[in-house]
Amino acid sequence: MQLRCFDPDCAAKLDLHSPALACPKCDGLLEVDVEFPSVDASALKTLWSERRMSRDPRDISGVWRYREFLPAYPANEIVTIGEGNTPLVRGHRTASFAGVANLQFKHLGWNPTGCFKDLGMTVGMTEAVHTGAKVVACASTGNTAASLAAYAARAGLVGRVYLPAGQVSLNKLAQALDFGAEIVEIEGSFDDALNTLLEKTNEGIYFLNSINPFRIEGQKTTMFELLDQLDWKVPDYLVVPGGNLGNSAAFGKAFDELLRYGFIDKLPRMIVVQAAGANPFAQLWRDGADELSPVTEPETVATAIRIGNPRSWKKSLRGVRHTGGQVLDVTDEEIAAAKAVIGRDGIGCEPASAATLAGIRKLRVSNQIPEGASIVAILTGHALKDTNFIIKSQQRELAHAH
Ligand code: F0G
């Protein structure tokens, strides 16, 4: 395996463990180039199933179980806290709320720190250890920070997180503190925090935002695990919230590899849902534009996806186009209503995750999704990630009732 520039016109190749953050030739995004002469998909499906009976920490991890498609590391370097293995839960009230018959949630909030970020962090942190890093850092709306903090603590590295001051849920901040991370608060948005961090390239810091291609590799395994759980039967639609667009980029890469190497014979349509106040990708899609126009002051109650200048949009767009999917946005009111119904289904999630259900409802109402379609929605974060949001919504409901 090696690193390659994502831009097909450049396609520069780099050593797999090169510390570059971007393509040295054209400044484009980098990705891990997974090339095999041939793959026995059915033998691997059996092997991956059998690993569920094993006590090897790499087999217990829902990421490293699929390690044939990940960069290789010595077993003792792997930083794992048993991530992955997240359930697929059928929605009932949620399905009737959205007007669809066949809706399941893959709940990534069941990960060690309550969010999908752990799936990428286990690979990113392992790579950091492999390259001899001492300090790892990210900018974050909260969840990446909590995840980085936990995995850095496991690896014995210094974790440093750049957060937009006053805009991060206290639950996520508390996690980062609990795991011993250094907190740097930046005035402005997530985008300002990321810019500040990216200026520090000469300070010996290992960067763990989702422009890091190793994080994308880990997040890619979400789709390996999902399809494994579905006995490799591909749903019609896969719906995911979009912020910095790393997760949808990772899913697009997974679909490409799974199709290319014969694990599946068709693709689910990938639907990316943004919040209306932080919707540059949805705008690009609506306008059919070639370049993303950042939103300068992103605003949404779903603070996890309050991002105006998503870095991985080109990768995400490739996945959306390749799968015949689409991008849309939903309002904060639609997110809050959907979140409440997910709670009533006994599932629960944080606000950003509920954008999925709001998006499905919107597409169904406008008849863009057939009622009988099989749909999997990705819930990205646990309900306890933003308890303030829940308490405030309940207080509002009580005030209306009186
Ligand atoms: N859902 C949750 C709960 C998130 O925390 C994020 C991103 C997303 C969805 C969007 O994923 O960026 O890959 O499109 N949170 C980042 C963070 C930005 O810093 O925790 P994306």
Tab-separated table of N, CA and C and ligand atoms in Angstrom, residues 115-117 139-145 172 190 210 219 241-248 304-305 307 350 352-353 380-381, ligand 1:
chain	number	residue	atom	x	y	z
A	115	CYS	N	-19.067	7.777	19.839
A	115	CYS	CA	-19.123	8.436	18.518
A	115	CYS	C	-18.305	7.656	17.497
A	116	PHE	N	-18.643	7.842	16.214
A	116	PHE	CA	-17.930	7.141	15.128
A	116	PHE	C	-16.461	7.504	15.026
A	117	LYS	N	-16.057	8.587	15.649
A	117	LYS	CA	-14.671	9.041	15.474
A	117	LYS	C	-13.677	7.976	15.916
A	139	ALA	N	-8.381	19.787	15.454
A	139	ALA	CA	-9.419	20.788	15.726
A	139	ALA	C	-10.718	20.014	15.763
A	140	SER	N	-11.699	20.506	16.527
A	140	SER	CA	-12.893	19.678	16.670
A	140	SER	C	-14.107	20.464	17.131
A	141	THR	N	-15.277	19.975	16.720
A	141	THR	CA	-16.523	20.473	17.294
A	141	THR	C	-16.859	19.679	18.567
A	142	GLY	N	-15.997	18.782	18.988
A	142	GLY	CA	-16.148	18.107	20.275
A	142	GLY	C	-15.895	16.613	20.245
A	143	ASN	N	-16.468	15.921	19.261
A	143	ASN	CA	-16.359	14.466	19.268
A	143	ASN	C	-14.962	13.963	18.891
A	144	THR	N	-14.366	14.565	17.865
A	144	THR	CA	-13.003	14.139	17.509
A	144	THR	C	-12.084	14.382	18.691
A	145	ALA	N	-12.325	15.485	19.406
A	145	ALA	CA	-11.496	15.824	20.566
A	145	ALA	C	-11.585	14.741	21.629
A	172	LYS	N	-18.929	16.674	25.768
A	172	LYS	CA	-17.752	16.308	24.954
A	172	LYS	C	-16.486	16.921	25.554
A	190	PHE	N	-15.297	26.258	14.160
A	190	PHE	CA	-14.445	25.083	13.927
A	190	PHE	C	-13.438	25.378	12.814
A	210	SER	N	-9.712	14.741	9.907
A	210	SER	CA	-10.057	13.706	8.921
A	210	SER	C	-9.415	13.951	7.553
A	219	GLN	N	-12.543	4.642	9.335
A	219	GLN	CA	-13.981	4.922	9.211
A	219	GLN	C	-14.606	4.126	8.059
A	241	PRO	N	-25.089	11.965	8.085
A	241	PRO	CA	-24.965	13.419	8.230
A	241	PRO	C	-23.609	13.896	7.719
A	242	GLY	N	-23.556	15.140	7.241
A	242	GLY	CA	-22.298	15.677	6.693
A	242	GLY	C	-21.871	16.956	7.393
A	243	GLY	N	-20.637	16.966	7.885
A	243	GLY	CA	-20.041	18.169	8.472
A	243	GLY	C	-18.779	18.499	7.709
A	244	ASN	N	-17.645	17.968	8.185
A	244	ASN	CA	-16.384	18.155	7.472
A	244	ASN	C	-16.262	17.168	6.312
A	245	LEU	N	-17.183	16.241	6.223
A	245	LEU	CA	-17.375	15.293	5.120
A	245	LEU	C	-16.329	14.181	5.052
A	246	GLY	N	-15.690	13.916	6.183
A	246	GLY	CA	-14.752	12.801	6.243
A	246	GLY	C	-15.465	11.458	6.232
A	247	ASN	N	-16.582	11.375	6.961
A	247	ASN	CA	-17.255	10.081	7.085
A	247	ASN	C	-17.865	9.639	5.755
A	248	SER	N	-18.553	10.543	5.085
A	248	SER	CA	-19.131	10.176	3.788
A	248	SER	C	-18.018	9.887	2.775
A	304	ALA	N	-22.187	19.626	16.344
A	304	ALA	CA	-21.180	18.709	15.782
A	304	ALA	C	-20.917	18.994	14.310
A	305	ILE	N	-21.945	19.488	13.600
A	305	ILE	CA	-21.794	19.716	12.154
A	305	ILE	C	-21.878	21.205	11.806
A	307	ILE	N	-20.075	23.549	10.589
A	307	ILE	CA	-18.825	23.639	9.827
A	307	ILE	C	-19.135	24.314	8.496
A	350	GLU	N	-27.382	12.059	19.249
A	350	GLU	CA	-27.180	13.503	19.396
A	350	GLU	C	-27.783	14.234	18.188
A	352	ALA	N	-26.866	16.074	15.620
A	352	ALA	CA	-26.320	15.936	14.255
A	352	ALA	C	-26.780	14.626	13.611
A	353	SER	N	-26.853	13.570	14.408
A	353	SER	CA	-27.236	12.258	13.868
A	353	SER	C	-28.674	12.261	13.363
A	380	THR	N	-24.485	8.944	14.324
A	380	THR	CA	-23.046	9.168	14.504
A	380	THR	C	-22.640	9.345	15.959
A	381	GLY	N	-23.580	9.797	16.818
A	381	GLY	CA	-23.209	10.080	18.201
A	381	GLY	C	-24.308	9.705	19.183
B	1	F0G	N1	-22.062	13.579	13.461
B	1	F0G	C1	-21.337	13.832	14.554
B	1	F0G	C2	-21.896	13.411	15.860
B	1	F0G	C3	-20.081	14.481	14.452
B	1	F0G	O1	-19.374	14.716	15.548
B	1	F0G	C4	-19.624	14.871	13.179
B	1	F0G	C5	-18.355	15.570	13.022
B	1	F0G	C6	-20.420	14.562	12.073
B	1	F0G	C7	-21.625	13.924	12.243
B	1	F0G	C8	-20.002	14.912	10.699
B	1	F0G	O2	-19.011	14.035	10.217
B	1	F0G	O3	-17.296	15.704	9.627
B	1	F0G	O4	-17.129	13.349	8.856
B	1	F0G	O5	-18.868	14.867	7.913
B	1	F0G	N2	-17.665	15.976	13.986
B	1	F0G	C9	-16.296	16.526	13.879
B	1	F0G	C10	-15.690	16.726	15.245
B	1	F0G	C11	-16.128	17.634	12.954
B	1	F0G	O6	-14.796	17.568	15.393
B	1	F0G	O7	-16.059	16.014	16.162
B	1	F0G	P1	-18.016	14.512	9.072
